[in-house]
CSV table of C-alpha atoms in Angstrom, one decimal:
chain,number,residue,atom,x,y,z
A,22,GLY,CA,-43.0,36.7,2.6
A,23,LEU,CA,-42.9,39.2,5.7
A,24,VAL,CA,-43.7,42.7,5.5
A,25,PHE,CA,-42.1,45.0,8.3
A,26,SER,CA,-44.0,47.9,8.5
A,27,GLY,CA,-46.3,49.9,11.3
A,28,GLY,CA,-45.4,51.7,14.5
A,29,SER,CA,-45.5,55.4,15.6
A,30,ASN,CA,-42.0,56.6,16.9
A,31,PHE,CA,-39.5,58.2,15.0
A,32,THR,CA,-37.6,55.0,14.5
A,33,ASN,CA,-40.1,51.5,14.3
A,34,THR,CA,-38.8,48.5,15.0
A,35,SER,CA,-39.9,45.2,13.4
A,36,ARG,CA,-38.6,41.8,14.7
A,37,ILE,CA,-39.8,38.0,14.3
A,38,CYS,CA,-38.1,34.7,15.4
A,39,PHE,CA,-38.4,31.4,14.2
A,40,ASN,CA,-37.4,27.9,15.4
A,41,THR,CA,-34.8,26.7,12.8
A,42,GLU,CA,-33.7,23.1,14.9
A,43,ASN,CA,-34.8,21.4,11.6
A,44,ILE,CA,-33.8,23.7,8.6
A,45,SER,CA,-30.4,24.8,7.4
A,46,GLN,CA,-30.9,27.3,4.8
A,47,PHE,CA,-33.6,30.1,4.7
A,48,SER,CA,-33.8,32.2,1.4
A,49,CYS,CA,-35.5,35.6,0.4
A,50,THR,CA,-35.9,38.6,-2.0
A,51,LEU,CA,-35.3,41.7,0.4
A,52,GLY,CA,-36.9,45.2,-0.8
A,53,HIS,CA,-38.4,48.1,-0.1
A,54,ILE,CA,-42.5,48.2,-0.1
A,55,ASP,CA,-43.6,50.5,-3.1
A,56,ASN,CA,-45.4,54.1,-2.4
A,57,TYR,CA,-44.1,53.9,1.5
A,58,THR,CA,-41.9,56.4,3.0
A,59,ARG,CA,-38.2,56.5,1.6
A,60,ASN,CA,-36.4,56.2,4.9
A,61,SER,CA,-33.9,53.6,5.2
A,62,ALA,CA,-33.7,50.7,7.6
A,63,THR,CA,-31.2,48.5,9.4
A,64,VAL,CA,-32.1,44.7,9.4
A,65,SER,CA,-29.9,42.9,12.3
A,66,VAL,CA,-29.7,39.3,12.5
A,67,TYR,CA,-29.2,37.1,15.5
A,68,LEU,CA,-28.4,33.7,15.4
A,69,ASP,CA,-29.1,32.2,18.9
A,70,ASP,CA,-29.1,35.7,20.1
A,71,ILE,CA,-25.6,36.5,19.0
A,72,LEU,CA,-25.5,39.5,16.4
A,73,TYR,CA,-24.8,37.4,13.0
A,74,GLU,CA,-24.6,40.5,10.9
A,75,GLU,CA,-26.4,43.7,9.9
A,76,PHE,CA,-27.0,45.3,6.7
A,77,GLU,CA,-28.9,48.1,5.4
A,78,MET,CA,-32.1,48.2,3.2
A,79,THR,CA,-33.0,51.6,1.3
A,80,SER,CA,-36.1,53.2,0.1
A,81,ASN,CA,-34.5,53.0,-4.2
A,82,MET,CA,-32.6,49.6,-3.4
A,83,PRO,CA,-33.2,46.9,-6.4
A,84,LEU,CA,-34.5,43.6,-5.3
A,85,LYS,CA,-31.9,41.7,-3.2
A,86,GLU,CA,-31.6,38.0,-3.2
A,87,TYR,CA,-30.8,36.7,0.2
A,88,THR,CA,-29.6,33.9,1.9
A,89,LEU,CA,-28.7,32.6,5.7
A,90,ASP,CA,-26.8,29.5,6.3
A,91,LEU,CA,-29.0,28.1,9.8
A,92,SER,CA,-27.4,24.6,9.8
A,93,ASN,CA,-25.7,24.7,13.4
A,94,THR,CA,-28.6,27.2,14.5
A,95,LYS,CA,-31.6,26.5,16.9
A,96,ASN,CA,-33.2,30.1,16.9
A,97,VAL,CA,-32.9,33.1,14.0
A,98,LEU,CA,-34.1,36.7,14.9
A,99,PHE,CA,-34.9,39.2,12.6
A,100,ILE,CA,-34.7,42.9,13.8
A,101,VAL,CA,-35.7,45.4,11.2
A,102,THR,CA,-35.4,49.3,12.6
A,103,ARG,CA,-36.8,51.4,10.3
A,104,ASN,CA,-37.3,55.3,9.9
A,105,SER,CA,-40.5,56.5,10.5
A,106,ASP,CA,-43.4,55.2,8.1
A,107,SER,CA,-40.9,53.3,5.7
A,108,ALA,CA,-41.8,49.8,5.2
A,109,PHE,CA,-39.5,46.7,4.2
A,110,ALA,CA,-40.0,42.7,3.3
A,111,PHE,CA,-38.9,39.8,3.0
A,112,ALA,CA,-40.5,38.5,-0.2
A,113,ASP,CA,-40.7,34.9,-1.9
A,114,ILE,CA,-39.3,32.9,1.5
A,115,SER,CA,-37.8,29.3,0.9
A,116,ILE,CA,-36.3,26.8,3.2
A,117,ASP,CA,-33.9,24.2,2.0
A,118,GLY,CA,-34.8,24.5,-1.5
A,119,ILE,CA,-38.7,24.4,-0.8
A,120,ALA,CA,-40.3,27.2,-3.1
A,121,PRO,CA,-42.9,29.4,-2.1
A,122,VAL,CA,-46.2,28.3,-3.0
A,123,LYS,CA,-46.8,31.3,-5.4
A,124,SER,CA,-43.7,33.2,-6.8
A,125,CYS,CA,-43.8,36.7,-7.7
A,126,SER,CA,-44.8,37.8,-11.2
A,127,VAL,CA,-43.4,40.5,-13.2
A,128,PRO,CA,-45.3,43.4,-14.7
A,129,GLU,CA,-45.8,43.2,-18.2
A,130,TYR,CA,-47.4,46.7,-19.9
A,131,THR,CA,-50.3,46.4,-22.8
A,132,SER,CA,-49.9,49.9,-23.7
A,133,ALA,CA,-47.1,53.1,-22.6
A,134,GLU,CA,-49.8,54.7,-20.6
A,135,ASN,CA,-50.2,51.7,-18.9
A,136,PHE,CA,-46.1,51.6,-18.1
A,137,PHE,CA,-46.1,54.9,-16.9
A,138,GLN,CA,-49.4,55.2,-14.8
A,139,SER,CA,-47.8,52.0,-13.0
A,140,GLY,CA,-45.1,54.4,-11.7
A,141,TYR,CA,-44.3,54.4,-7.8
A,142,ASN,CA,-42.4,55.7,-5.0
A,143,SER,CA,-43.4,58.9,-6.6
A,144,VAL,CA,-43.9,62.4,-5.7
A,145,TYR,CA,-44.8,65.8,-7.3
A,146,MET,CA,-45.9,64.3,-10.5
A,147,SER,CA,-48.9,63.6,-12.3
A,148,THR,CA,-49.6,62.0,-15.4
A,149,TYR,CA,-51.9,62.4,-18.6
A,150,ASP,CA,-53.2,59.1,-20.3
A,151,GLY,CA,-54.1,60.9,-23.7
A,152,LYS,CA,-57.6,59.6,-23.6
A,153,SER,CA,-59.2,63.1,-23.1
A,154,GLN,CA,-59.0,65.6,-25.5
A,155,ALA,CA,-59.8,68.3,-22.8
A,156,LYS,CA,-57.1,67.4,-20.5
A,157,ILE,CA,-54.0,68.7,-22.1
A,158,PHE,CA,-50.5,70.4,-21.1
A,159,ARG,CA,-48.6,72.8,-23.3
A,160,MET,CA,-45.1,72.7,-24.1
A,161,ASN,CA,-44.2,75.7,-26.4
A,162,ARG,CA,-47.4,76.2,-26.9
A,163,ARG,CA,-48.3,72.8,-28.3
A,164,ASN,CA,-50.9,70.6,-26.9
A,165,TYR,CA,-49.9,67.6,-25.3
A,166,TYR,CA,-52.4,64.7,-24.2
A,167,GLN,CA,-50.3,62.3,-22.5
A,168,GLY,CA,-47.3,62.4,-20.4
A,169,ILE,CA,-45.7,63.2,-16.8
A,170,VAL,CA,-45.7,66.5,-15.5
A,171,PHE,CA,-43.0,67.0,-12.7
A,172,SER,CA,-44.4,70.0,-10.5
A,173,GLY,CA,-45.6,71.3,-7.4
A,174,GLY,CA,-43.6,71.7,-4.2
A,175,SER,CA,-43.0,74.3,-1.8
A,176,SER,CA,-42.8,77.9,-3.0
A,177,TYR,CA,-40.2,79.0,0.2
A,178,ASN,CA,-37.9,75.9,-1.0
A,179,SER,CA,-35.5,76.7,-3.7
A,180,THR,CA,-35.5,73.0,-4.8
A,181,ASN,CA,-38.3,71.2,-5.1
A,182,THR,CA,-38.0,67.5,-6.2
A,183,SER,CA,-40.0,65.0,-8.3
A,184,ARG,CA,-39.3,61.5,-9.0
A,185,VAL,CA,-41.2,58.4,-10.3
A,186,CYS,CA,-39.8,54.7,-10.3
A,187,PHE,CA,-40.3,52.2,-13.0
A,188,ASN,CA,-40.3,48.2,-13.3
A,189,THR,CA,-38.4,47.7,-16.5
A,190,GLU,CA,-37.7,43.7,-16.6
A,191,ASN,CA,-40.1,43.5,-19.8
A,192,ILE,CA,-39.5,46.6,-21.8
A,193,LYS,CA,-36.6,47.6,-23.4
A,194,THR,CA,-36.6,51.0,-24.6
A,195,PHE,CA,-38.0,54.0,-22.9
A,196,SER,CA,-38.7,57.2,-25.1
A,197,CYS,CA,-40.3,60.5,-24.6
A,198,THR,CA,-40.2,64.4,-25.2
A,199,LEU,CA,-39.0,66.7,-22.6
A,200,GLY,CA,-40.0,69.9,-22.3
A,201,HIS,CA,-40.6,73.1,-20.1
A,202,LEU,CA,-44.3,73.4,-19.1
A,203,ASP,CA,-45.5,76.7,-20.4
A,204,ASP,CA,-46.5,79.7,-17.9
A,205,THR,CA,-44.3,78.4,-15.0
A,206,ALA,CA,-41.3,79.5,-13.6
A,207,ARG,CA,-38.4,79.5,-15.8
A,208,ASN,CA,-36.0,77.9,-13.5
A,209,SER,CA,-34.0,75.2,-14.5
A,210,ALA,CA,-34.0,71.6,-13.4
A,211,THR,CA,-31.4,68.6,-13.7
A,212,VAL,CA,-32.8,65.4,-14.3
A,213,SER,CA,-31.1,62.4,-12.5
A,214,VAL,CA,-31.5,59.2,-13.9
A,215,TYR,CA,-30.8,55.7,-11.9
A,216,LEU,CA,-30.8,52.1,-13.2
A,217,ASP,CA,-30.9,49.7,-10.6
A,218,ASP,CA,-30.0,52.1,-8.0
A,219,ILE,CA,-26.9,53.4,-9.8
A,220,LEU,CA,-26.2,57.2,-11.3
A,221,TYR,CA,-26.6,56.3,-15.0
A,222,GLU,CA,-26.9,60.0,-16.4
A,223,GLU,CA,-27.5,63.7,-15.5
A,224,PHE,CA,-28.7,66.5,-17.8
A,225,GLU,CA,-30.4,69.9,-17.7
A,226,LEU,CA,-33.4,71.1,-18.8
A,227,THR,CA,-34.3,74.7,-19.2
A,228,GLY,CA,-37.0,77.2,-19.2
A,229,ASN,CA,-36.6,78.0,-22.8
A,230,MET,CA,-35.6,74.8,-24.0
A,231,LEU,CA,-38.0,73.6,-27.0
A,232,PRO,CA,-39.4,70.3,-26.8
A,233,THR,CA,-36.5,67.6,-27.2
A,234,PRO,CA,-36.8,63.9,-28.0
A,235,TYR,CA,-35.0,61.6,-25.3
A,236,THR,CA,-34.3,57.8,-25.5
A,237,LEU,CA,-33.1,55.4,-23.0
A,238,ASP,CA,-31.6,51.9,-23.0
A,239,VAL,CA,-33.3,50.0,-20.1
A,240,SER,CA,-32.7,46.6,-22.0
A,241,GLU,CA,-30.2,45.1,-19.4
A,242,THR,CA,-32.4,46.8,-16.3
A,243,LYS,CA,-35.0,45.8,-13.5
A,244,ASN,CA,-35.6,49.5,-12.4
A,245,ALA,CA,-35.5,53.2,-13.7
A,246,LEU,CA,-35.7,55.8,-11.1
A,247,PHE,CA,-36.0,59.8,-12.5
A,248,VAL,CA,-35.4,62.4,-10.1
A,249,VAL,CA,-36.3,65.9,-11.5
A,250,THR,CA,-34.3,68.6,-9.1
A,251,ARG,CA,-36.5,71.7,-10.3
A,252,GLY,CA,-35.6,75.5,-9.4
A,253,SER,CA,-38.6,76.9,-7.2
A,254,ASP,CA,-42.1,76.7,-8.7
A,255,SER,CA,-40.4,75.6,-12.3
A,256,ALA,CA,-42.3,72.5,-14.1
A,257,TYR,CA,-41.0,70.2,-16.8
A,258,CYS,CA,-42.7,67.2,-18.6
A,259,PHE,CA,-42.1,63.6,-20.0
A,260,ALA,CA,-44.3,63.9,-22.9
A,261,ASP,CA,-45.9,61.5,-25.7
A,262,ILE,CA,-44.1,58.8,-23.6
A,263,SER,CA,-43.6,55.4,-25.5
A,264,ILE,CA,-41.8,52.0,-24.6
A,265,ASP,CA,-40.6,49.7,-27.2
A,266,SER,CA,-43.4,49.2,-29.8
A,267,PHE,CA,-46.0,51.0,-27.5
A,268,GLU,CA,-46.6,54.9,-28.6
A,269,SER,CA,-48.8,57.5,-26.9
A,270,ILE,CA,-52.5,56.7,-28.1
A,271,ARG,CA,-52.7,60.7,-28.4
A,272,LYS,CA,-49.5,62.4,-30.2
A,273,TYR,CA,-49.6,66.4,-29.7
A,274,THR,CA,-51.0,68.9,-31.9
A,275,LEU,CA,-49.7,72.0,-33.1
A,276,PRO,CA,-51.5,75.8,-32.4
A,277,GLU,CA,-53.4,77.2,-35.6
A,278,TYR,CA,-54.1,80.5,-35.5
A,279,SER,CA,-57.2,82.6,-37.5
A,280,ASP,CA,-55.7,85.9,-36.9
A,281,SER,CA,-53.0,87.7,-35.9
A,282,VAL,CA,-55.1,88.7,-32.6
A,283,GLU,CA,-55.6,85.0,-31.8
A,284,PHE,CA,-51.6,84.5,-32.6
A,285,MET,CA,-50.6,87.4,-30.3
A,286,GLN,CA,-53.1,86.0,-27.0
A,287,ASP,CA,-51.4,83.0,-27.7
A,288,GLY,CA,-48.0,84.2,-26.4
A,289,PHE,CA,-46.1,82.7,-23.6
A,290,VAL,CA,-43.3,83.2,-21.3
A,291,ARG,CA,-44.9,86.9,-21.3
A,292,ASP,CA,-43.1,89.5,-18.9
A,293,TYR,CA,-44.0,93.3,-19.3
A,294,THR,CA,-45.5,93.1,-22.2
A,295,THR,CA,-49.2,93.9,-23.3
A,296,ILE,CA,-51.6,92.9,-25.7
A,297,TYR,CA,-53.7,95.0,-27.5
A,298,ASP,CA,-56.5,93.1,-29.6
A,299,GLY,CA,-57.4,96.2,-31.6
A,300,LYS,CA,-61.6,95.5,-30.6
A,301,SER,CA,-61.5,98.9,-28.6
A,302,LYS,CA,-60.8,102.4,-30.5
A,303,ALA,CA,-60.8,103.7,-26.9
A,304,VAL,CA,-57.9,101.2,-26.0
A,305,ASN,CA,-54.8,102.4,-27.9
A,306,PHE,CA,-51.6,103.2,-27.5
A,307,SER,CA,-49.4,106.1,-29.5
A,308,ILE,CA,-46.2,106.2,-32.1
A,309,ASN,CA,-45.5,109.4,-33.4
A,310,GLY,CA,-48.5,110.6,-33.1
A,311,ILE,CA,-50.1,108.0,-34.8
A,312,ASP,CA,-52.8,106.2,-32.6
A,313,TYR,CA,-52.9,102.4,-32.9
A,314,ASN,CA,-55.3,99.6,-31.0
A,315,GLN,CA,-53.6,96.5,-32.1
A,316,GLY,CA,-50.0,95.1,-31.0
A,317,LEU,CA,-47.9,94.4,-28.3
A,318,LEU,CA,-46.6,96.9,-25.8
A,319,PHE,CA,-43.3,96.6,-24.2
A,320,SER,CA,-43.7,98.3,-20.9
A,321,GLY,CA,-43.9,98.0,-17.0
A,322,GLY,CA,-41.1,96.9,-14.5
A,323,SER,CA,-39.4,98.5,-11.8
A,324,SER,CA,-38.6,102.2,-11.6
A,325,TYR,CA,-35.6,101.8,-9.3
A,326,ASN,CA,-34.1,99.0,-11.8
A,327,SER,CA,-32.4,101.0,-14.3
A,328,THR,CA,-32.8,98.3,-16.8
A,329,ASN,CA,-36.1,96.7,-17.2
A,330,THR,CA,-36.8,93.4,-19.9
A,331,SER,CA,-39.8,92.8,-21.8
A,332,ARG,CA,-40.3,89.7,-23.5
A,333,ILE,CA,-42.9,87.6,-25.5
A,334,TYR,CA,-42.7,84.1,-27.1
A,335,PHE,CA,-44.7,82.4,-29.6
A,336,ASN,CA,-45.1,79.0,-31.3
A,337,THR,CA,-44.5,79.7,-35.0
A,338,GLU,CA,-44.4,76.1,-35.9
A,339,ASN,CA,-47.7,76.7,-38.3
A,340,ILE,CA,-46.6,80.6,-39.0
A,341,SER,CA,-43.8,81.5,-41.9
A,342,GLN,CA,-43.6,85.5,-41.3
A,343,ILE,CA,-44.3,88.0,-38.6
A,344,SER,CA,-44.8,91.4,-39.3
A,345,GLY,CA,-45.5,94.9,-37.7
A,346,LYS,CA,-44.1,98.3,-37.2
A,347,ILE,CA,-42.0,99.3,-34.4
A,348,GLY,CA,-41.2,102.4,-32.5
A,349,HIS,CA,-41.2,104.7,-29.0
A,350,VAL,CA,-44.6,105.0,-27.5
A,351,ASP,CA,-45.2,108.6,-27.2
A,352,ASP,CA,-45.0,110.4,-23.6
A,353,SER,CA,-43.0,107.7,-22.3
A,354,THR,CA,-39.8,108.0,-21.0
A,355,ALA,CA,-37.3,109.2,-23.5
A,356,LYS,CA,-34.6,106.2,-23.1
A,357,ASP,CA,-33.1,103.7,-25.8
A,358,ALA,CA,-34.1,100.1,-25.9
A,359,LYS,CA,-33.3,97.2,-27.9
A,360,ILE,CA,-35.1,94.3,-29.3
A,361,ASP,CA,-33.2,90.8,-29.6
A,362,ILE,CA,-35.0,88.4,-31.6
A,363,TYR,CA,-34.4,85.0,-31.0
A,364,LEU,CA,-35.5,81.6,-33.3
A,365,ASP,CA,-35.5,78.5,-31.7
A,366,ASN,CA,-33.4,79.9,-28.9
A,367,GLU,CA,-30.8,81.4,-31.5
A,368,LEU,CA,-30.0,85.2,-31.8
A,369,THR,CA,-30.8,86.0,-35.2
A,370,ASP,CA,-31.2,89.7,-34.8
A,371,THR,CA,-30.7,92.7,-32.7
A,372,LEU,CA,-33.0,95.9,-33.3
A,373,GLN,CA,-31.5,99.3,-31.4
A,374,LEU,CA,-34.4,101.6,-30.5
A,375,THR,CA,-34.4,105.3,-29.5
A,376,PRO,CA,-37.1,107.6,-28.6
A,377,ASP,CA,-36.7,109.5,-31.9
A,378,MET,CA,-36.5,106.9,-34.5
A,379,ASN,CA,-38.7,106.5,-37.2
A,380,ILE,CA,-41.7,104.0,-37.6
A,381,LEU,CA,-39.6,100.7,-38.5
A,382,ASP,CA,-41.6,98.3,-40.5
A,383,TYR,CA,-40.0,94.8,-39.6
A,384,THR,CA,-40.4,91.4,-40.5
A,385,ILE,CA,-39.2,88.5,-39.1
A,386,ASP,CA,-38.9,85.0,-41.2
A,387,THR,CA,-39.8,82.1,-39.1
A,388,SER,CA,-40.9,79.6,-42.0
A,389,THR,CA,-38.0,77.5,-40.3
A,390,ALA,CA,-38.5,77.9,-36.7
A,391,SER,CA,-40.8,76.5,-34.1
A,392,ASN,CA,-40.2,79.0,-31.5
A,393,LEU,CA,-40.1,82.9,-31.7
A,394,ALA,CA,-38.7,85.1,-28.9
A,395,MET,CA,-38.7,89.0,-28.6
A,396,ILE,CA,-36.8,90.3,-25.7
A,397,VAL,CA,-37.1,94.4,-25.1
A,398,THR,CA,-34.3,95.7,-22.6
A,399,ARG,CA,-35.4,98.9,-21.7
A,400,ASN,CA,-33.8,101.6,-19.9
A,401,SER,CA,-35.8,102.9,-16.8
A,402,ASN,CA,-39.9,103.4,-17.7
A,403,SER,CA,-39.2,104.0,-21.8
A,404,GLN,CA,-42.0,102.2,-23.4
A,405,TYR,CA,-41.7,100.7,-27.2
A,406,ALA,CA,-44.3,98.8,-29.4
A,407,MET,CA,-44.7,96.5,-32.0
A,408,ALA,CA,-48.1,98.1,-33.7
A,409,ASP,CA,-50.5,96.3,-36.3
A,410,VAL,CA,-49.0,93.2,-36.0
A,411,GLN,CA,-49.8,90.8,-39.0
A,412,ILE,CA,-48.6,86.9,-39.7
A,413,LEU,CA,-48.2,84.8,-42.7
A,414,THR,CA,-49.6,81.3,-41.8
A,415,GLU,CA,-47.7,78.1,-43.6
A,416,GLU,CA,-49.2,77.4,-46.8
A,417,LEU,CA,-51.1,74.0,-46.5
A,418,PRO,CA,-50.1,71.8,-49.3
A,419,THR,CA,-52.7,72.3,-52.2
A,420,GLU,CA,-54.9,69.9,-53.4
A,421,PRO,CA,-53.9,68.1,-56.3
A,422,GLU,CA,-56.0,69.3,-59.3
A,423,GLU,CA,-59.1,67.0,-59.9
A,424,GLN,CA,-58.1,65.0,-62.9
A,425,PRO,CA,-60.2,64.8,-65.8
A,426,THR,CA,-62.7,61.7,-65.7
A,427,GLU,CA,-63.2,61.4,-69.3
A,428,LYS,CA,-60.3,58.9,-70.9
A,429,ASN,CA,-59.9,57.2,-73.7
A,430,ASN,CA,-63.4,58.5,-75.0
A,431,PHE,CA,-65.5,57.4,-71.6
A,432,THR,CA,-66.5,59.3,-68.6
A,433,TYR,CA,-66.3,57.0,-65.3
A,434,GLY,CA,-69.9,56.8,-64.3
A,435,ASP,CA,-71.3,57.5,-67.8
A,436,VAL,CA,-71.9,53.2,-68.4
A,437,ASP,CA,-74.2,54.6,-71.4
A,438,GLY,CA,-72.2,57.3,-73.0
A,439,SER,CA,-75.2,59.6,-72.9
A,440,GLY,CA,-72.6,62.7,-71.7
A,441,ARG,CA,-74.1,62.9,-68.0
A,442,VAL,CA,-74.1,60.0,-65.0
A,443,ASP,CA,-77.9,59.2,-63.9
A,444,ILE,CA,-80.0,56.7,-62.7
A,445,LEU,CA,-79.8,55.0,-66.2
A,446,ASP,CA,-76.1,54.0,-65.8
A,447,VAL,CA,-77.0,52.5,-62.6
A,448,ILE,CA,-79.6,50.5,-64.0
A,449,MET,CA,-77.2,49.6,-66.8
A,450,ILE,CA,-74.6,48.3,-64.2
A,451,ASN,CA,-77.4,46.5,-62.5
A,452,ARG,CA,-78.6,44.6,-65.5
A,453,ALA,CA,-75.0,43.5,-66.3
A,454,ILE,CA,-74.3,42.2,-62.9
A,455,LEU,CA,-77.9,39.9,-62.9
A,456,GLY,CA,-76.4,38.6,-66.5
A,457,LYS,CA,-79.2,40.3,-68.4
A,458,GLU,CA,-77.1,43.0,-70.1
A,459,ASN,CA,-73.5,42.9,-71.7
A,460,LEU,CA,-71.1,45.7,-70.9
A,461,THR,CA,-68.5,46.7,-73.5
A,462,ASP,CA,-64.9,46.9,-72.7
A,463,THR,CA,-65.5,50.9,-72.6
A,464,GLN,CA,-68.8,50.4,-70.8
A,465,CYS,CA,-67.1,48.3,-68.1
A,466,ARG,CA,-64.3,50.9,-67.1
A,467,ALA,CA,-66.6,54.0,-67.1
A,468,ALA,CA,-68.5,51.7,-64.7
A,469,ASP,CA,-65.9,50.3,-62.7
A,470,VAL,CA,-65.2,53.7,-60.3
A,471,ASN,CA,-63.7,52.2,-57.4
A,472,ASN,CA,-60.9,50.8,-59.8
A,473,THR,CA,-61.4,47.0,-58.7
A,474,GLY,CA,-61.2,45.9,-62.0
A,475,ILE,CA,-64.5,45.0,-62.5
A,476,PRO,CA,-68.2,46.9,-62.0
A,477,ASP,CA,-70.0,45.2,-59.2
A,478,SER,CA,-72.8,46.3,-57.0
A,479,SER,CA,-70.4,48.8,-54.9
A,480,ASP,CA,-69.6,50.7,-58.1
A,481,SER,CA,-73.6,51.1,-58.6
A,482,LEU,CA,-73.7,52.1,-54.9
A,483,ILE,CA,-71.4,54.7,-55.5
A,484,ILE,CA,-72.5,56.4,-58.6
A,485,MET,CA,-76.1,56.3,-57.4
A,486,LYS,CA,-74.7,58.4,-54.0
A,487,TYR,CA,-73.2,60.8,-56.5
A,488,ILE,CA,-76.2,61.1,-58.3
A,489,VAL,CA,-78.4,61.9,-55.0
A,490,GLY,CA,-75.9,64.2,-53.9
A,491,LEU,CA,-74.2,62.6,-50.9
A,492,VAL,CA,-70.9,62.4,-52.4
A,493,THR,CA,-69.7,65.5,-54.3
A,494,GLN,CA,-67.3,63.4,-56.5
A,495,LEU,CA,-66.7,59.8,-57.7
A,496,PRO,CA,-63.7,58.2,-56.3
A,497,ILE,CA,-61.5,57.3,-59.3
């Protein structure tokens, strides 16, 4: 084909002329060259130096088949007037039905990662291929290893636009988890989805959103474009991307906390909230004359602002309960406040706080929630705290009680019936395998520790490993 590119002016003009005295038809595929500037272009077609037609090409255009009748023409001139640094092409050119020696090839994907890394015409986005456990991004404090992060742009620009385009000719379904990137600005964003350059749907993403599954049918589509229009400095993600039967090679992992301090320090969306880890008795706060050196202190903000808001969010997918002692911090401004408790973005409780309040023992049941938000609205420079924070982790499934190995008057591994499992049992199995020993039905069942139905060399090897301590129990 022909690629129209290059030049140095704000309007770059490409042109080419052909003798057409011996041809009657010209055909090609029109399109924008991937990863070039997304400005548009105008194609002017002259037949025998007379303008025959003009049409526009855009950076998001689907590939378009174009045919030109040249049966009464001696000369054709194509002039492609392009905006700065854009590039367009006439591809797979044919004349009078004579096809190109090598036609285009449609991309085929061998994995979900292979698909999204082939994205083009992209800006302000980065990809994570899931191969490295060290390279992560976080949503609701989950660790994600694979996906696309839409971020970046100019902090002085109130709207930053990220975008990426995909060829979808060989796939039917695109799926991912949508979410906000932890610890970035909480401005909202709008996702505009274009299929073959036609707006298919729009939806909003918010700074407080939970990770949300999303699926898109692209079975009748050749091209999918995602445009993410973000409020200044906010960042959003498409995580754990899958296409058709190809899923992410590394799925997200949930945070696990060994103690309440580790849990508190993993809080996010944190505004005017100080974490006390309890390591130093000299670093503390007082409530009703009692000193505390572990907990959450809600303070700070602007003295000229009558209402200062403190907040902190936590992932609670592995936490069933959070408790602590809530009260007014001594010697701070004696103004009222309130704490709003949100579980999975639903307001579940509001506590009214006063300077003269007694210390409140408070517990939050998070057993059915994946996210907890504590938002403290304080008057002026008042300070409140939740001290001695404790967590109750989700109970892991208990290991089933070890089944007794003795059944029907035999013990697995104890082939000779001596009451213990030792080398003599291994020797007895090996002799039976060689045909030098006949085992009774009960002895055969005792020897068959891998439950295959017949004692063999695998059983004797397992029992030997058990005897020398390489395994702590027999598998059956």
